[in-house]
Amino acid sequence: MIDWDDIRYFLAVARKGSVRAAAERLGVNHSTVLRRVAQLEERLGAQMFEKLPSGYRLTVAGEEVLELAGQMEASSHQLETRVFGRDQSVRGLLRVTLAPSLATHLLMPDFSDFACLYPDIEMEILSSGELANLTNREADVAIRVVYDRKTLPLNLHGLKGPDVFGAIYMSRDRLAAWRAGVPDPVRWIVISMHGIPDWVREGEVRAAEVPFRVTDAGAQIAAVRQGLGVTTLPCFVGDADPMLARVPGTDLHMYGTLWLLTQGETRKTKRVRLFTEFVSSRLAAYSSLLAGLSLSRD
């Protein structure tokens, strides 16, 4: 019989296109992936990949195996979720995926409270910009900001939360200098390769044509605190930071709506139900903060 683990390693290489990327995805070393793929090839009597300078490409036999392997994976996930859904104990692993800003600047105290209430639940917080696949059991609960409800997959069960708004912020020191007439150009701080939005020029503070680029939200906040320029932040981040202030003449803009998402049988487990109900109530209490309606300090 074919070892399901060998199939998992084969799928990782086929999807990532390289042994190294597959090893990182599976959390194993390079040689383990090679050994598992070799075992599968020996069992089937066929070569699964061609090794090219650009990476690993599926052979004709590999293409045929890929389709069947995907079906095996889907069946395996279905089996896991059904068994998992019958687990009604208040213990075990609970994996939650959400954006880093939501974990760091809003919900970590609530996660701490939940962990204290249920000490036998092992929590794993996956705070990343990448979306975890709930169908493939990469996470049990997703907390996501969704702009259009129609984009949510039909197989996900959702609890709707508050709307999330953002504003444009600069450091209080930089704002004081601008009000005093200091002529230094104010840069627009952007993450990655995003450009300067047209609506930035609508405020009283004019942003320079040359942006300041960073690669993550932590560096973005550090840059605006240092007075490098202005940037857009969720109101629950910017309004809570004593070093920052909203840029005069700018309006709030909506990021989307928070949703608590679960999938299929997974949502029926007691620990998942307890967590979603707990966090949903906490999010409701944060509705004014998330909407940017908390009292201004100015």
Coordinates of N, CA and C in Angstrom, one line a residue, residues 46-282:
A46 N 7.7 4.6 -11.2 CA 7.7 5.7 -12.2 C 8.3 6.9 -11.6
Q47 N 8.9 7.8 -12.4 CA 9.5 9.0 -12.0 C 8.5 10.1 -11.9
M48 N 8.4 10.8 -10.8 CA 7.4 11.8 -10.6 C 7.8 13.2 -11.1
F49 N 9.1 13.5 -11.0 CA 9.6 14.9 -11.3 C 10.8 14.8 -12.3
E50 N 10.9 15.9 -13.1 CA 12.1 16.2 -13.8 C 12.8 17.4 -13.0
K51 N 14.1 17.2 -12.7 CA 14.8 18.3 -12.1 C 15.4 19.3 -13.1
L52 N 14.9 20.5 -13.1 CA 15.3 21.5 -14.0 C 16.0 22.7 -13.3
P53 N 16.8 23.5 -14.0 CA 17.4 24.7 -13.3 C 16.4 25.6 -12.6
S54 N 15.2 25.6 -13.1 CA 14.2 26.5 -12.5 C 13.4 25.8 -11.4
G55 N 13.6 24.5 -11.2 CA 13.0 23.8 -10.1 C 12.5 22.4 -10.5
Y56 N 11.5 21.8 -9.8 CA 11.0 20.5 -10.1 C 9.7 20.6 -10.9
R57 N 9.7 19.9 -12.1 CA 8.6 19.8 -12.9 C 8.0 18.4 -13.0
L58 N 6.7 18.3 -12.9 CA 6.0 17.0 -12.9 C 6.2 16.3 -14.3
T59 N 6.5 15.0 -14.2 CA 6.4 14.2 -15.4 C 5.0 13.9 -15.8
V60 N 4.8 13.2 -16.9 CA 3.4 12.8 -17.3 C 2.8 11.9 -16.2
A61 N 3.7 11.0 -15.7 CA 3.2 10.1 -14.6 C 2.9 10.9 -13.4
G62 N 3.7 11.9 -13.1 CA 3.5 12.8 -11.9 C 2.2 13.6 -12.0
E63 N 1.8 14.0 -13.3 CA 0.6 14.7 -13.5 C -0.6 13.8 -13.1
E64 N -0.5 12.6 -13.5 CA -1.6 11.6 -13.3 C -1.8 11.4 -11.8
V65 N -0.6 11.2 -11.1 CA -0.6 11.0 -9.7 C -1.1 12.2 -8.9
L66 N -0.8 13.4 -9.4 CA -1.2 14.7 -8.8 C -2.8 14.7 -8.6
E67 N -3.5 14.4 -9.7 CA -4.9 14.5 -9.6 C -5.5 13.5 -8.6
L68 N -5.0 12.3 -8.6 CA -5.5 11.3 -7.6 C -5.0 11.6 -6.2
A69 N -3.8 12.2 -6.0 CA -3.3 12.6 -4.7 C -4.2 13.7 -4.1
G70 N -4.6 14.6 -5.0 CA -5.5 15.7 -4.5 C -6.8 15.2 -4.0
Q71 N -7.3 14.1 -4.6 CA -8.6 13.5 -4.1 C -8.3 12.8 -2.8
M72 N -7.2 12.1 -2.7 CA -6.8 11.5 -1.4 C -6.7 12.5 -0.3
E73 N -6.1 13.6 -0.6 CA -6.0 14.7 0.4 C -7.3 15.2 0.9
A74 N -8.2 15.5 -0.1 CA -9.5 16.0 0.2 C -10.3 15.0 1.1
S75 N -10.2 13.7 0.8 CA -10.9 12.7 1.6 C -10.3 12.6 3.0
S76 N -9.0 12.8 3.1 CA -8.3 12.8 4.4 C -8.8 13.9 5.3
H77 N -8.9 15.1 4.7 CA -9.3 16.3 5.4 C -10.8 16.1 5.9
Q78 N -11.6 15.5 5.0 CA -13.0 15.3 5.4 C -13.1 14.4 6.5
L79 N -12.3 13.3 6.5 CA -12.3 12.4 7.6 C -11.9 13.1 8.9
E80 N -10.8 13.9 8.9 CA -10.3 14.6 10.1 C -11.3 15.5 10.6
T81 N -12.0 16.3 9.8 CA -12.9 17.3 10.3 C -14.1 16.6 10.9
R82 N -14.6 15.5 10.3 CA -15.7 14.8 10.9 C -15.4 14.3 12.3
V83 N -14.3 13.7 12.4 CA -13.9 13.1 13.7 C -13.6 14.3 14.7
F84 N -13.0 15.3 14.2 CA -12.7 16.5 15.1 C -14.0 17.1 15.6
G85 N -15.0 17.1 14.7 CA -16.3 17.8 15.0 C -17.0 17.1 16.1
R86 N -16.7 15.8 16.4 CA -17.4 15.0 17.4 C -16.7 15.2 18.8
D87 N -15.5 15.9 18.8 CA -14.8 16.0 20.0 C -15.4 17.2 20.8
Q88 N -16.0 16.8 21.9 CA -16.7 17.9 22.7 C -15.9 18.2 24.0
S89 N -14.7 17.7 24.1 CA -14.0 18.0 25.3 C -13.4 19.4 25.3
V90 N -13.2 20.0 26.5 CA -12.7 21.4 26.5 C -11.2 21.3 26.8
R91 N -10.5 20.6 25.8 CA -9.1 20.4 25.9 C -8.6 20.2 24.5
G92 N -7.3 20.2 24.3 CA -6.8 20.0 23.0 C -6.3 21.2 22.3
L93 N -5.9 21.1 21.0 CA -5.3 22.2 20.3 C -6.4 23.0 19.6
L94 N -6.2 24.3 19.7 CA -7.1 25.3 19.0 C -6.2 26.3 18.2
R95 N -6.3 26.2 16.9 CA -5.4 27.1 16.0 C -6.3 28.2 15.5
V96 N -5.8 29.5 15.7 CA -6.5 30.7 15.3 C -5.6 31.5 14.4
T97 N -6.1 31.8 13.2 CA -5.4 32.6 12.3 C -6.0 34.0 12.2
L98 N -5.1 35.1 12.1 CA -5.6 36.4 12.0 C -4.4 37.3 11.6
A99 N -4.7 38.5 11.3 CA -3.7 39.5 10.9 C -2.8 39.9 12.1
P100 N -1.5 40.1 11.9 CA -0.7 40.5 13.0 C -1.2 41.7 13.8
S101 N -1.7 42.7 13.2 CA -2.2 43.9 13.9 C -3.3 43.6 14.8
L102 N -4.2 42.7 14.4 CA -5.3 42.3 15.3 C -4.8 41.5 16.5
A103 N -3.8 40.7 16.3 CA -3.3 39.9 17.4 C -2.5 40.8 18.4
T104 N -1.7 41.7 17.8 CA -0.8 42.5 18.7 C -1.4 43.7 19.3
H105 N -2.3 44.4 18.6 CA -2.8 45.6 19.0 C -4.3 45.6 19.6
L106 N -4.9 44.4 19.5 CA -6.3 44.4 19.9 C -6.6 43.1 20.7
L107 N -6.4 41.9 20.2 CA -7.0 40.8 20.8 C -6.2 39.9 21.7
M108 N -4.9 40.2 21.9 CA -4.0 39.4 22.7 C -4.5 39.3 24.2
P109 N -4.9 40.5 24.7 CA -5.4 40.4 26.1 C -6.7 39.5 26.2
D110 N -7.5 39.4 25.2 CA -8.7 38.6 25.2 C -8.3 37.1 25.0
F111 N -7.3 36.9 24.2 CA -6.7 35.5 24.1 C -6.2 35.0 25.5
S112 N -5.6 35.9 26.2 CA -5.0 35.6 27.5 C -6.1 35.3 28.5
D113 N -7.2 36.1 28.4 CA -8.4 35.8 29.3 C -9.0 34.4 29.0
F114 N -9.1 34.1 27.7 CA -9.7 32.8 27.3 C -8.8 31.7 27.7
A115 N -7.5 31.8 27.6 CA -6.5 30.8 28.0 C -6.6 30.6 29.5
C116 N -6.9 31.6 30.3 CA -7.0 31.5 31.8 C -8.3 30.7 32.1
L117 N -9.4 31.0 31.3 CA -10.7 30.3 31.6 C -10.6 28.9 31.2
Y118 N -9.8 28.5 30.2 CA -9.8 27.1 29.7 C -8.3 26.7 29.6
P119 N -7.7 26.4 30.8 CA -6.2 26.1 30.8 C -5.9 24.8 30.1
D120 N -6.8 23.9 29.8 CA -6.5 22.7 29.1 C -6.6 22.8 27.5
I121 N -7.0 24.0 27.1 CA -7.0 24.2 25.6 C -5.6 24.8 25.2
E122 N -4.9 24.1 24.3 CA -3.6 24.6 23.8 C -3.9 25.5 22.7
M123 N -3.6 26.8 22.8 CA -3.8 27.8 21.8 C -2.6 28.0 20.9
E124 N -2.8 28.0 19.6 CA -1.8 28.4 18.7 C -2.3 29.5 17.8
I125 N -1.6 30.7 18.0 CA -2.0 31.9 17.3 C -1.2 32.0 16.0
L126 N -1.8 32.0 14.9 CA -1.1 32.1 13.6 C -1.3 33.5 13.1
S127 N -0.5 34.4 13.5 CA -0.6 35.8 13.1 C 0.3 36.1 11.9
S128 N -0.4 36.1 10.8 CA 0.3 36.3 9.5 C -0.5 37.0 8.5
G129 N 0.1 37.6 7.5 CA -0.6 38.2 6.5 C -1.2 37.2 5.5
E130 N -0.6 36.0 5.5 CA -1.1 34.9 4.6 C -2.4 34.3 5.2
L131 N -3.3 34.0 4.3 CA -4.6 33.4 4.7 C -4.4 31.9 4.8
A132 N -4.7 31.4 6.0 CA -4.7 29.9 6.3 C -5.9 29.3 5.7
N133 N -5.8 28.1 5.2 CA -6.9 27.4 4.6 C -7.6 26.5 5.6
L134 N -8.8 27.0 5.9 CA -9.6 26.3 7.0 C -10.1 24.9 6.5
T135 N -10.4 24.8 5.2 CA -10.8 23.5 4.6 C -9.7 22.5 4.8
N136 N -8.5 22.9 4.6 CA -7.4 21.9 4.8 C -6.9 21.8 6.2
R137 N -7.7 22.3 7.1 CA -7.3 22.2 8.6 C -6.0 22.9 8.9
E138 N -5.6 24.0 8.2 CA -4.4 24.7 8.6 C -4.7 25.6 9.8
A139 N -6.0 25.8 10.1 CA -6.4 26.5 11.3 C -7.9 26.1 11.5
D140 N -8.3 26.3 12.8 CA -9.6 26.0 13.2 C -10.6 27.2 13.1
V141 N -10.0 28.4 13.4 CA -10.8 29.6 13.4 C -10.0 30.7 12.7
A142 N -10.7 31.4 11.8 CA -10.0 32.6 11.1 C -10.8 33.9 11.5
I143 N -10.0 34.9 11.9 CA -10.5 36.2 12.2 C -10.0 37.1 11.1
R144 N -10.9 37.5 10.2 CA -10.5 38.2 9.0 C -11.3 39.4 8.8
V145 N -10.7 40.4 8.2 CA -11.4 41.7 7.7 C -11.8 41.4 6.3
V146 N -13.1 41.4 6.0 CA -13.6 41.1 4.7 C -14.3 42.3 4.2
Y147 N -13.9 42.8 3.0 CA -14.6 44.0 2.4 C -15.9 43.7 1.7
D148 N -15.9 42.5 1.0 CA -17.1 42.1 0.3 C -17.5 40.7 0.8
R149 N -18.7 40.6 1.4 CA -19.1 39.4 2.0 C -19.2 38.3 0.9
K150 N -19.5 38.7 -0.3 CA -19.6 37.7 -1.4 C -18.3 36.9 -1.7
T151 N -17.2 37.5 -1.2 CA -15.9 36.8 -1.5 C -15.7 35.7 -0.5
L152 N -16.5 35.5 0.5 CA -16.3 34.4 1.5 C -16.7 33.1 0.9
P153 N -15.8 32.1 1.0 CA -16.2 30.8 0.5 C -17.5 30.3 1.1
L154 N -18.3 29.6 0.3 CA -19.6 29.1 0.7 C -19.5 28.0 1.8
N155 N -18.4 27.3 1.9 CA -18.3 26.2 2.8 C -17.9 26.7 4.2
L156 N -17.7 28.0 4.4 CA -17.3 28.6 5.7 C -18.5 29.1 6.4
H157 N -18.5 28.9 7.7 CA -19.6 29.4 8.6 C -19.0 30.7 9.2
G158 N -19.8 31.8 9.2 CA -19.3 33.0 9.7 C -20.1 33.7 10.7
L159 N -19.5 34.3 11.7 CA -20.1 35.2 12.7 C -19.7 36.6 12.3
K160 N -20.6 37.5 12.0 CA -20.2 38.8 11.6 C -19.9 39.7 12.8
G161 N -18.8 40.4 12.7 CA -18.4 41.3 13.8 C -18.5 42.8 13.3
P162 N -17.8 43.7 14.0 CA -17.9 45.1 13.7 C -17.2 45.5 12.4
D163 N -17.5 46.7 11.9 CA -16.8 47.2 10.8 C -15.5 47.8 11.3
V164 N -14.5 47.8 10.4 CA -13.1 48.3 10.8 C -12.8 49.5 9.9
F165 N -12.4 50.6 10.5 CA -12.1 51.8 9.8 C -10.6 52.1 10.0
G166 N -10.1 52.9 9.1 CA -8.7 53.4 9.2 C -8.7 54.9 9.1
A167 N -7.6 55.5 9.4 CA -7.4 56.9 9.3 C -5.9 57.2 8.9
I168 N -5.6 58.4 8.6 CA -4.2 58.8 8.3 C -3.6 59.4 9.5
Y169 N -2.4 59.0 9.9 CA -1.7 59.4 11.1 C -0.3 59.9 10.8
M170 N 0.2 60.8 11.7 CA 1.5 61.2 11.7 C 2.0 61.4 13.2
S171 N 3.2 61.5 13.4 CA 3.7 61.7 14.8 C 3.2 63.0 15.4
R172 N 3.0 63.1 16.7 CA 2.6 64.4 17.3 C 3.6 65.4 17.2
D173 N 4.9 65.0 17.2 CA 6.0 66.0 17.1 C 6.0 66.6 15.7
R174 N 5.8 65.7 14.7 CA 5.8 66.1 13.3 C 4.6 67.0 13.0
L175 N 3.5 66.7 13.6 CA 2.3 67.6 13.5 C 2.5 68.9 14.1
A176 N 3.2 69.0 15.2 CA 3.5 70.3 15.9 C 4.4 71.1 15.0
A177 N 5.4 70.4 14.4 CA 6.3 71.1 13.5 C 5.6 71.7 12.3
W178 N 4.7 70.9 11.7 CA 3.9 71.3 10.5 C 3.1 72.5 10.9
R179 N 2.4 72.5 12.1 CA 1.6 73.6 12.5 C 2.5 74.9 12.7
A180 N 3.7 74.7 13.1 CA 4.6 75.8 13.3 C 5.2 76.3 12.0
G181 N 4.9 75.7 10.9 CA 5.4 76.2 9.6 C 6.7 75.6 9.2
V182 N 7.2 74.5 9.8 CA 8.4 73.9 9.3 C 8.2 73.3 7.9
P183 N 9.0 73.7 6.9 CA 8.7 73.3 5.5 C 9.2 71.9 5.1
D184 N 9.7 71.1 6.0 CA 10.2 69.8 5.6 C 9.1 69.0 4.8
P185 N 9.5 68.3 3.7 CA 8.5 67.5 3.0 C 8.0 66.4 3.9
V186 N 6.8 66.0 3.8 CA 6.2 64.9 4.6 C 6.0 63.7 3.7
R187 N 6.7 62.7 3.9 CA 6.6 61.5 3.0 C 5.4 60.6 3.4
W188 N 4.9 59.9 2.4 CA 3.9 58.9 2.6 C 4.6 57.6 2.8
I189 N 4.3 57.0 4.0 CA 4.9 55.7 4.4 C 4.1 54.6 3.8
V190 N 4.7 53.7 3.0 CA 3.9 52.6 2.4 C 4.6 51.3 2.7
I191 N 3.7 50.2 2.7 CA 4.3 48.9 2.9 C 4.5 48.3 1.5
S192 N 5.6 47.7 1.3 CA 6.0 47.0 0.1 C 5.9 47.9 -1.1
M193 N 5.3 47.5 -2.2 CA 5.4 48.3 -3.4 C 4.1 49.1 -3.7
H194 N 3.3 49.3 -2.7 CA 2.1 50.1 -2.9 C 2.5 51.5 -3.2
G195 N 1.6 52.2 -4.0 CA 1.9 53.5 -4.4 C 1.2 54.5 -3.4
I196 N 1.3 55.8 -3.7 CA 0.6 56.8 -2.9 C -0.8 57.0 -3.4
P197 N -1.8 56.7 -2.6 CA -3.2 56.8 -3.0 C -3.5 58.3 -3.4
D198 N -4.4 58.4 -4.3 CA -4.8 59.8 -4.8 C -5.5 60.5 -3.6
W199 N -6.3 59.8 -2.8 CA -7.0 60.5 -1.7 C -6.1 61.1 -0.6
V200 N -4.8 60.7 -0.7 CA -3.8 61.2 0.3 C -3.7 62.8 0.2
R201 N -3.8 63.2 -1.1 CA -3.6 64.6 -1.4 C -4.8 65.5 -1.0
E202 N -5.8 64.9 -0.5 CA -7.0 65.7 -0.1 C -6.9 66.3 1.3
G203 N -6.0 65.9 2.1 CA -5.8 66.5 3.4 C -5.1 67.8 3.4
E204 N -5.0 68.4 4.6 CA -4.3 69.7 4.7 C -2.8 69.5 4.6
V205 N -2.3 68.4 5.1 CA -0.9 68.1 5.0 C -0.6 67.4 3.7
R206 N 0.3 68.0 2.9 CA 0.6 67.5 1.6 C 1.8 66.5 1.7
A207 N 1.6 65.3 1.1 CA 2.6 64.3 1.1 C 3.5 64.5 -0.1
A208 N 4.8 64.3 0.1 CA 5.8 64.5 -1.0 C 5.6 63.4 -2.0
E209 N 6.1 63.6 -3.2 CA 5.9 62.6 -4.3 C 6.8 61.3 -4.0
V210 N 7.8 61.5 -3.3 CA 8.7 60.3 -3.0 C 8.3 59.6 -1.7
P211 N 7.9 58.4 -1.8 CA 7.4 57.7 -0.6 C 8.5 57.1 0.2
F212 N 8.2 56.6 1.4 CA 9.2 55.9 2.2 C 8.6 54.5 2.4
R213 N 9.3 53.5 1.9 CA 8.8 52.1 1.8 C 9.3 51.2 3.0
V214 N 8.5 50.4 3.5 CA 8.8 49.4 4.5 C 8.2 48.1 4.1
T215 N 8.6 47.0 4.8 CA 8.0 45.7 4.4 C 7.0 45.1 5.3
D216 N 6.8 45.7 6.5 CA 5.9 45.1 7.4 C 5.3 46.2 8.3
A217 N 4.2 45.9 9.0 CA 3.4 46.8 9.8 C 4.2 47.4 10.9
G218 N 5.1 46.5 11.5 CA 5.9 47.0 12.7 C 6.8 48.1 12.3
A219 N 7.5 47.9 11.1 CA 8.4 49.0 10.6 C 7.6 50.2 10.2
Q220 N 6.4 50.0 9.7 CA 5.5 51.2 9.3 C 5.2 52.0 10.5
I221 N 4.8 51.4 11.6 CA 4.5 52.2 12.8 C 5.7 52.8 13.4
A222 N 6.9 52.1 13.4 CA 8.1 52.7 13.9 C 8.5 54.0 13.1
A223 N 8.3 53.9 11.7 CA 8.6 55.0 10.9 C 7.8 56.2 11.1
V224 N 6.5 56.0 11.3 CA 5.6 57.2 11.5 C 5.8 57.8 12.9
R225 N 6.2 56.9 13.9 CA 6.5 57.5 15.2 C 7.8 58.3 15.2
Q226 N 8.7 58.0 14.3 CA 10.0 58.7 14.2 C 9.8 60.0 13.4
G227 N 8.6 60.3 12.9 CA 8.3 61.5 12.2 C 8.8 61.5 10.7
L228 N 8.9 60.3 10.1 CA 9.3 60.2 8.7 C 8.2 60.6 7.8
G229 N 7.0 60.6 8.2 CA 5.9 61.0 7.3 C 4.6 60.6 7.9
V230 N 3.6 60.4 7.0 CA 2.2 60.1 7.3 C 1.9 58.7 6.7
T231 N 0.9 58.0 7.3 CA 0.6 56.7 6.8 C -0.8 56.4 7.3
T232 N -1.4 55.4 6.6 CA -2.8 54.9 7.0 C -2.6 53.8 8.0
L233 N -3.4 53.8 9.0 CA -3.4 52.7 10.0 C -4.9 52.4 10.5
P234 N -5.1 51.2 10.9 CA -6.5 51.0 11.5 C -6.6 51.9 12.7
C235 N -7.8 52.4 12.9 CA -8.1 53.3 14.0 C -7.8 52.7 15.4
F236 N -8.0 51.3 15.5 CA -7.7 50.7 16.8 C -6.2 50.7 17.1
V237 N -5.4 50.9 16.1 CA -3.9 51.0 16.2 C -3.5 52.4 16.5
G238 N -3.9 53.3 15.5 CA -3.5 54.7 15.6 C -4.0 55.5 16.7
D239 N -5.3 55.3 17.0 CA -5.9 56.1 18.1 C -5.4 55.7 19.5
A240 N -4.9 54.4 19.6 CA -4.4 54.0 20.9 C -2.9 54.3 21.1
D241 N -2.3 54.9 20.1 CA -0.9 55.2 20.3 C -0.7 56.6 20.7
P242 N -0.1 56.9 21.9 CA 0.0 58.3 22.4 C 1.0 59.1 21.6
M243 N 1.8 58.5 20.7 CA 2.8 59.3 20.0 C 2.2 59.7 18.6
L244 N 1.0 59.2 18.3 CA 0.4 59.5 17.0 C -0.8 60.4 17.1
A245 N -1.1 61.1 16.0 CA -2.3 61.9 15.9 C -2.9 61.8 14.4
R246 N -4.2 62.0 14.3 CA -4.7 62.0 13.0 C -4.3 63.2 12.2
V247 N -4.1 63.0 10.9 CA -3.7 64.2 10.1 C -4.9 65.1 9.8
P248 N -4.8 66.4 10.1 CA -5.9 67.3 9.9 C -6.4 67.3 8.5
G249 N -7.8 67.4 8.4 CA -8.4 67.5 7.1 C -8.6 66.1 6.4
T250 N -8.3 65.0 7.1 CA -8.5 63.7 6.4 C -9.7 63.0 7.0
D251 N -10.3 62.1 6.2 CA -11.5 61.4 6.7 C -11.1 59.9 7.0
L252 N -12.1 59.3 7.7 CA -11.9 57.8 7.9 C -12.2 57.1 6.6
H253 N -11.6 55.9 6.5 CA -11.9 55.1 5.3 C -12.1 53.6 5.8
M254 N -13.1 52.9 5.2 CA -13.4 51.6 5.7 C -12.5 50.5 5.1
Y255 N -12.0 49.7 6.0 CA -11.2 48.5 5.6 C -12.1 47.3 5.2
G256 N -13.2 47.2 6.0 CA -14.1 46.0 5.8 C -14.7 45.7 7.1
T257 N -15.3 44.5 7.2 CA -16.0 44.0 8.3 C -15.3 42.8 8.9
L258 N -15.2 42.7 10.2 CA -14.5 41.6 10.9 C -15.5 40.4 10.8
W259 N -14.9 39.2 10.5 CA -15.7 38.0 10.5 C -14.9 36.9 11.3
L260 N -15.7 36.1 12.1 CA -15.1 34.9 12.7 C -15.6 33.8 11.9
L261 N -14.6 33.1 11.3 CA -14.9 32.0 10.3 C -14.5 30.6 10.8
T262 N -15.3 29.7 10.6 CA -15.0 28.3 10.9 C -15.5 27.4 9.7
Q263 N -15.2 26.1 9.8 CA -15.5 25.3 8.6 C -16.1 24.0 9.0
G264 N -17.2 23.6 8.4 CA -17.8 22.3 8.5 C -18.0 21.8 9.9
E265 N -17.5 20.5 10.0 CA -17.6 19.8 11.3 C -16.8 20.5 12.4
T266 N -15.7 21.2 12.0 CA -14.8 21.8 13.0 C -15.6 22.7 13.9
R267 N -16.5 23.5 13.4 CA -17.2 24.5 14.2 C -18.1 23.9 15.3
K268 N -18.4 22.5 15.2 CA -19.2 21.9 16.1 C -18.5 21.4 17.4
T269 N -17.2 21.5 17.4 CA -16.4 21.1 18.6 C -16.6 22.1 19.7
K270 N -16.6 21.7 20.9 CA -16.9 22.6 22.0 C -15.9 23.7 22.2
R271 N -14.6 23.4 22.0 CA -13.6 24.4 22.2 C -13.7 25.5 21.1
V272 N -14.0 25.1 19.9 CA -14.2 26.1 18.8 C -15.4 27.0 19.1
R273 N -16.5 26.3 19.5 CA -17.7 27.1 19.8 C -17.5 28.1 21.0
L274 N -16.8 27.6 22.0 CA -16.6 28.4 23.2 C -15.7 29.6 22.8
F275 N -14.7 29.4 21.9 CA -13.8 30.5 21.5 C -14.5 31.5 20.7
T276 N -15.3 31.0 19.7 CA -15.9 32.0 18.8 C -17.0 32.8 19.5
E277 N -17.7 32.2 20.4 CA -18.7 33.0 21.2 C -18.0 34.0 22.1
F278 N -16.9 33.6 22.7 CA -16.1 34.5 23.6 C -15.6 35.7 22.8
V279 N -14.9 35.4 21.7 CA -14.3 36.5 21.0 C -15.3 37.4 20.3
S280 N -16.4 36.8 19.9 CA -17.5 37.6 19.3 C -18.0 38.7 20.2
S281 N -18.2 38.3 21.5 CA -18.7 39.2 22.5 C -17.6 40.3 22.8
R282 N -16.3 40.0 22.8 CA -15.3 41.0 23.0 C -15.2 41.9 21.8

